[in-house]
XYZ file of C-alpha atoms in Angstrom:
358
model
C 7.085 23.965 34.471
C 7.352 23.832 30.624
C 7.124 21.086 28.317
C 9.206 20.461 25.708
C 7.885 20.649 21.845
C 7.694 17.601 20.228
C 5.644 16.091 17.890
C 6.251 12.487 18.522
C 4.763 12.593 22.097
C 6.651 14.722 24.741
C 7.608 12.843 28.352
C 8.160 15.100 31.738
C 9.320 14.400 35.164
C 9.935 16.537 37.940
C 10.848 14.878 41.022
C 12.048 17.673 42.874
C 8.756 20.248 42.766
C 7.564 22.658 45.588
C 4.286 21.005 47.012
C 1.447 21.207 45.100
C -2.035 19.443 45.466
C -3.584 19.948 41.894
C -2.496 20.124 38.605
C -3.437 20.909 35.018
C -1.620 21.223 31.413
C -1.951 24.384 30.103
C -0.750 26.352 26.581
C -0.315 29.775 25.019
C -2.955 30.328 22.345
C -6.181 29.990 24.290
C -8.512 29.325 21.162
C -6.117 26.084 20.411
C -7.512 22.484 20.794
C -5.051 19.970 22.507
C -6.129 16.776 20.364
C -3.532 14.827 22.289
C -3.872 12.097 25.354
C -2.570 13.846 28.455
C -1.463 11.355 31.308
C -0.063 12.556 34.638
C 0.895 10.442 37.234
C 2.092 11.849 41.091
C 4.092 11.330 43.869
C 2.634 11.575 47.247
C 3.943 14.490 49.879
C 7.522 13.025 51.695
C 7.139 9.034 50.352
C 8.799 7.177 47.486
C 5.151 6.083 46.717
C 3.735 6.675 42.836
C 0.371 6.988 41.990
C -1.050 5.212 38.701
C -1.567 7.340 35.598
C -4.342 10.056 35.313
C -5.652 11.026 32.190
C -6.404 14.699 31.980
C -9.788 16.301 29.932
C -8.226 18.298 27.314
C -11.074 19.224 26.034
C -13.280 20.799 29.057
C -11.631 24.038 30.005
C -13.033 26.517 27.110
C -14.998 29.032 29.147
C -15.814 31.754 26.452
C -14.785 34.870 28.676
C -11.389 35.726 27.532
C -8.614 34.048 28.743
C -4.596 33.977 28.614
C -4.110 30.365 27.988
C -5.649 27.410 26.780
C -5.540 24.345 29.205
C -6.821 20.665 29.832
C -9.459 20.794 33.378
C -7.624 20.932 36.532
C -6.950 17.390 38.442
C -7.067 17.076 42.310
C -3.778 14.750 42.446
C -3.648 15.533 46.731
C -0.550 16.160 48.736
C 2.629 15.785 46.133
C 6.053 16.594 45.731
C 6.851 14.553 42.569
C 5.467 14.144 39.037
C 5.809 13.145 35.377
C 3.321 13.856 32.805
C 3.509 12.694 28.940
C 1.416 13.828 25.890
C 0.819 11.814 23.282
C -0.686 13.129 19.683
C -3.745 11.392 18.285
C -2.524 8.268 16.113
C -4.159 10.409 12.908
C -1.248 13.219 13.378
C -3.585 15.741 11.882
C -3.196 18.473 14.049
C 0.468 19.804 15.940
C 0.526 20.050 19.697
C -0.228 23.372 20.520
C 2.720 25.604 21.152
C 4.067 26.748 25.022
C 2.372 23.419 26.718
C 3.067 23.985 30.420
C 2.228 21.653 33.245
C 1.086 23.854 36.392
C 1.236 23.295 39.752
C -0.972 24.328 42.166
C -1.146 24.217 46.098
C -4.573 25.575 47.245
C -3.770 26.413 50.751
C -5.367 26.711 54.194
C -8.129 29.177 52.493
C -9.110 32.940 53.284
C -10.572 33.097 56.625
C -13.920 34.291 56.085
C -13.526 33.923 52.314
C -11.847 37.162 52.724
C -13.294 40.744 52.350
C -17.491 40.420 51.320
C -17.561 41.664 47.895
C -21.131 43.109 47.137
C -23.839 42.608 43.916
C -24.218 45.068 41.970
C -27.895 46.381 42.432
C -28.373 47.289 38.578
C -28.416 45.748 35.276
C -29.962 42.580 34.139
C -30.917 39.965 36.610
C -29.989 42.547 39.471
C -33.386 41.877 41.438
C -33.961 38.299 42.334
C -36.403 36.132 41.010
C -39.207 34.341 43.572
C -38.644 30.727 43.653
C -41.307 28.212 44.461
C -39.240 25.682 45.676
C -37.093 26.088 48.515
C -33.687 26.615 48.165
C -31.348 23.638 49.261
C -28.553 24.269 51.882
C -25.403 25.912 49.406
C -22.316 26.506 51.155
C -21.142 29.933 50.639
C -18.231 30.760 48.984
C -16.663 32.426 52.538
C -17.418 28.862 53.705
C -14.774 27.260 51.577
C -12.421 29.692 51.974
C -12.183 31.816 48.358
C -9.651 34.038 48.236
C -11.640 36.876 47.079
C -8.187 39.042 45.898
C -7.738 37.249 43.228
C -11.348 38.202 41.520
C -11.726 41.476 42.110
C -13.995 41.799 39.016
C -17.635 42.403 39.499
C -19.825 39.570 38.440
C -21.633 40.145 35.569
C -25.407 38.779 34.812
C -27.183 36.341 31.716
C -28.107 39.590 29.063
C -31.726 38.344 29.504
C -31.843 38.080 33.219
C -33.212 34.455 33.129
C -31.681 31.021 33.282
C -33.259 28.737 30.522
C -31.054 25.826 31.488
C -29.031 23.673 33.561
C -26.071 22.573 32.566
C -24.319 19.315 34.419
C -20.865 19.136 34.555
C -17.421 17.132 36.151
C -14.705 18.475 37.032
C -12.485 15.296 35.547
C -9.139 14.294 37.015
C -9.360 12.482 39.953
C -11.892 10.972 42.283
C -9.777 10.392 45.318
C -10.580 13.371 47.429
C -11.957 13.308 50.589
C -15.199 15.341 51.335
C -13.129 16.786 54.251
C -10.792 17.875 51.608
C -13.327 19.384 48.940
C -13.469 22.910 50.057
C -9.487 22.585 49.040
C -10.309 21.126 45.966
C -12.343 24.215 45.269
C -9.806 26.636 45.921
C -7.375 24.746 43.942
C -10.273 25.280 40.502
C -10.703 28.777 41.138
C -6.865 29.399 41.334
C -6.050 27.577 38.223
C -9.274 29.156 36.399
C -7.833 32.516 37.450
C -4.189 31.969 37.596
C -3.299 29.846 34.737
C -6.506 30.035 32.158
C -7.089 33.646 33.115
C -10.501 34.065 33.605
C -12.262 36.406 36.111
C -13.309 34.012 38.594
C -14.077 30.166 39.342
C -16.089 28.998 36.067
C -18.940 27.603 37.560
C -22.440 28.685 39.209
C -22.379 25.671 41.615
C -20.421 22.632 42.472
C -21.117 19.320 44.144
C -18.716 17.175 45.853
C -19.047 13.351 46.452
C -20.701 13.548 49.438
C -23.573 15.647 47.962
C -22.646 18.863 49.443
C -22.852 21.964 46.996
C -21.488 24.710 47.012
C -21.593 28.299 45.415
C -19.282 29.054 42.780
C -19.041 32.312 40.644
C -19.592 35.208 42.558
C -22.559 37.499 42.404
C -25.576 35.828 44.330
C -26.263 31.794 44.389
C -30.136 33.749 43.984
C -28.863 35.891 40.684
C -28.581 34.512 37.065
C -24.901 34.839 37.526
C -22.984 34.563 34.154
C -20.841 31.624 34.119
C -17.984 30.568 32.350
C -18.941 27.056 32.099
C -20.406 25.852 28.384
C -18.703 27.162 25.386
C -21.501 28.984 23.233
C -24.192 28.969 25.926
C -23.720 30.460 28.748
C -25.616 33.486 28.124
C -28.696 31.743 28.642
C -27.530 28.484 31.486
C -26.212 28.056 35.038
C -23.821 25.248 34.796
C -23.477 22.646 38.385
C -20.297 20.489 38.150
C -19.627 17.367 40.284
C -15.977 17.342 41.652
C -14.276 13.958 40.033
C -14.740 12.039 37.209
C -17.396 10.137 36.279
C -16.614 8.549 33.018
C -16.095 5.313 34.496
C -17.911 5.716 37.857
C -21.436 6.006 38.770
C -22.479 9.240 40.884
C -23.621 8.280 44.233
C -27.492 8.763 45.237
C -26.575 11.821 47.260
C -25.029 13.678 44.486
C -28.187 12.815 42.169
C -30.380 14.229 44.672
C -28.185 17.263 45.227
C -27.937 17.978 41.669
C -32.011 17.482 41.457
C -32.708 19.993 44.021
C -30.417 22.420 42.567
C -31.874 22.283 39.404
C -35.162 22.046 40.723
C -34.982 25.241 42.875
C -32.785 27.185 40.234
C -35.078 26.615 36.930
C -37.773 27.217 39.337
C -36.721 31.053 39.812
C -37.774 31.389 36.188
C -40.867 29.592 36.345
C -38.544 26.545 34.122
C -40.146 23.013 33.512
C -37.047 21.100 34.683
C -38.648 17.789 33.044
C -39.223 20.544 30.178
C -36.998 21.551 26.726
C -35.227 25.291 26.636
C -34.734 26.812 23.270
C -31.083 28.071 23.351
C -29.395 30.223 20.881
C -25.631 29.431 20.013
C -23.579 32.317 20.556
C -20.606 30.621 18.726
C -20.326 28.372 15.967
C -20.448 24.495 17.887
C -20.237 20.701 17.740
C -21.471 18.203 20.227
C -20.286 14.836 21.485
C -22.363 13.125 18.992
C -21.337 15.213 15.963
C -24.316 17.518 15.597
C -22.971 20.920 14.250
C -24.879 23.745 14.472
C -23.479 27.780 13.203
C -23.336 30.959 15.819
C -26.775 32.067 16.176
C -28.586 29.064 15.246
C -31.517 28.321 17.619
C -31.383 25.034 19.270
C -33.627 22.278 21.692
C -31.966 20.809 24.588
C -33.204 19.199 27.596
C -33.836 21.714 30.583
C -31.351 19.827 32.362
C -28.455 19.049 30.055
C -25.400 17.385 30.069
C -21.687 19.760 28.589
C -21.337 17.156 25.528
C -24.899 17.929 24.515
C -23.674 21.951 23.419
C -19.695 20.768 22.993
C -17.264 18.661 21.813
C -15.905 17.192 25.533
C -16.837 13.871 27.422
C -17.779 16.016 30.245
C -20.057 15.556 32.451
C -18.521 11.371 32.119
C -20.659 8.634 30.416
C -21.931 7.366 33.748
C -23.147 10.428 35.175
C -24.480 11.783 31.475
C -26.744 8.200 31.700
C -27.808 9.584 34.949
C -29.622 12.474 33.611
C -32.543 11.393 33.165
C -33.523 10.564 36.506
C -31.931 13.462 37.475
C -35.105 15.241 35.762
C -37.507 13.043 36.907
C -36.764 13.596 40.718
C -35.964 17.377 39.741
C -39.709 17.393 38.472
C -41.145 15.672 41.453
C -39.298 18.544 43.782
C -40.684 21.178 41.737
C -44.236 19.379 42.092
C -43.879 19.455 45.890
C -44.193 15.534 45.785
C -40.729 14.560 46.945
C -39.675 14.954 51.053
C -36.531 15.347 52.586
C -34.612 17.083 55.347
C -33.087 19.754 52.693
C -35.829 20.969 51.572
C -36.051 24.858 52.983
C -32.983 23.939 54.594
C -30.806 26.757 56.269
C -27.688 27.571 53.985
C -24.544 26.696 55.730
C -21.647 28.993 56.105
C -18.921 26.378 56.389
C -18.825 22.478 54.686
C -20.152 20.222 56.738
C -22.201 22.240 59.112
């Protein structure tokens, strides 16, 4: 559905759409910025019922892989048939809205039985033999177990140039936090289609993903025990992994069970590489960058960040949400204490479930 150019702010409604579940704002020069406030509000499936306005990230989904578009993160809107969006330029008016903005519409689907055909890792290259991890891995549901449609990435998955993963990178997925756990495998399918389908990347952009509940789940292809490349944090993701919480958390606090997922992830995943996850990584940029903060840094520089990091830390975007960024820091301490052996729970050496919830 394409949106009109304007400079002045641009309003869109379609109230007679095919279904669609998720939705994101996309444009045609994919190295663009959209310095703009994007607001989307929907209708649910068969009702005359509205749902308040939704402010979309348009600032989170710059992968560095090439892509065909630019766009804002996908938002998980549920079951609609009706919407209006409207874009509004920064006060300033220093920079034009970028040119071909596009609102796209996505309906995820029932899912792949099986996640459809296995696709297999390639047994060369960097990273190609897996690292031994002292701590256990935590249960990771597969990505058969939420249904990818493998067709759509029929790329082989390529691994970090120097076969170990310095970092962790915490992320959310913005948009909307009114999902049901039931419904997150959806949710999931719904990313990697509009990461594919609209931005034009390989494959889903993250390693891993968290829902509400705490559940996590694989994301890129190519081994949940691999140092996968991601497409996840702009400049760095030659040397991370990058874990992103489905929903926004900007102005809501993470729940304990999505701290202590995150932990374990972290915990077992730096791990592999023998990582401090209380520790510092020394990363080097491979673009020229600017954080949240306003700390610039040119490609190549060499740079300190927490083990476990937060997006804004290496880019300019809110993500991973101010209340889950302040989380962080425990986040490391209880990663630490599952390194150290010193923390119990059910998870720990878990078996990895093939299907969410199981």
């Amino acid at each position: 559905m394409p949106v009109p150019d304007g400079r002045d702010g641009i309003v869109l409604s379609g109230t007679d759409t095919r279904p669609f579940s998720l939705l994101g704002v996309t444009w045609d020069d994919p190295d663009a910025r959209l310095t703009a406030t994007v607001e989307v509000r929907t209708r649910a499936r068969g009702t005359a019922r509205w749902s308040g306005w939704l402010r979309l990230d348009g600032d989170d989904a710059r992968g560095e892989e090439p892509a065909l578009r630019g766009g804002t993160a996908p938002a998980w809107v549920g079951p609609s048939d009706g919407v209006e969006a409207r874009v509004v330029p920064d006060a300033d008016g220093s920079s034009a809205l970028p040119e071909g903005l596009r609102l796209d519409l996505i309906e995820p689907g029932p899912g792949v039985p099986g996640g459809g055909a296995p696709v297999p890792s390639p047994v060369v290259g960097p990273g190609a033999a897996p690292q031994s991890a002292p701590v256990p891995r935590p249960a990771i549901v597969s990505r058969a177990g939420w249904g990818a449609d493998e067709s759509i990435s029929p790329q082989a998955p390529a691994y970090l140039p120097g076969g170990k993963v310095e970092a962790m990178v915490v992320h959310h997925t913005a948009g909307s936090n009114a999902y049901t756990c039931a419904e997150a495998p959806a949710v999931l399918r719904g990313i990697h289609a509009y990461h594919v389908g609209q931005l034009g990347w390989k494959d889903i952009g993250y390693n891993f993903l968290v829902d509400k509940c705490g559940t996590l789940y694989e994301g890129r292809k190519g081994g949940v025990d691999r140092p996968v490349l991601g497409a996840h944090a702009y400049g760095f993701n030659t040397e991370t992994s990058g874990v992103a919480v489905l929903g926004s958390y900007t102005d809501v606090t993470p729940g304990a069970a999505v701290l202590d997922s995150v932990a374990k992830l972290a915990a077992w995943k730096l791990g592999q590489y023998g990582v401090d996850p209380a520790g510092t990584a020394t990363l080097t940029a491979g673009a020229a960058g600017r954080s949240h903060t306003g700390a610039t840094w040119a490609k190549g520089a060499k740079l300190s960040f927490p083990a476990i990091h937060g997006h804004r830390d290496g880019y300019n975007t809110e993500c991973p949400g101010a209340r889950l960024y302040a989380e962080l820091p425990a986040i490391r301490v209880r990663a630490a204490a599952f390194a150290a052996g010193t923390s119990s729970g059910s998870s720990r050496g878990a078996a990895v479930p093939t299907a969410a919830g199981e």
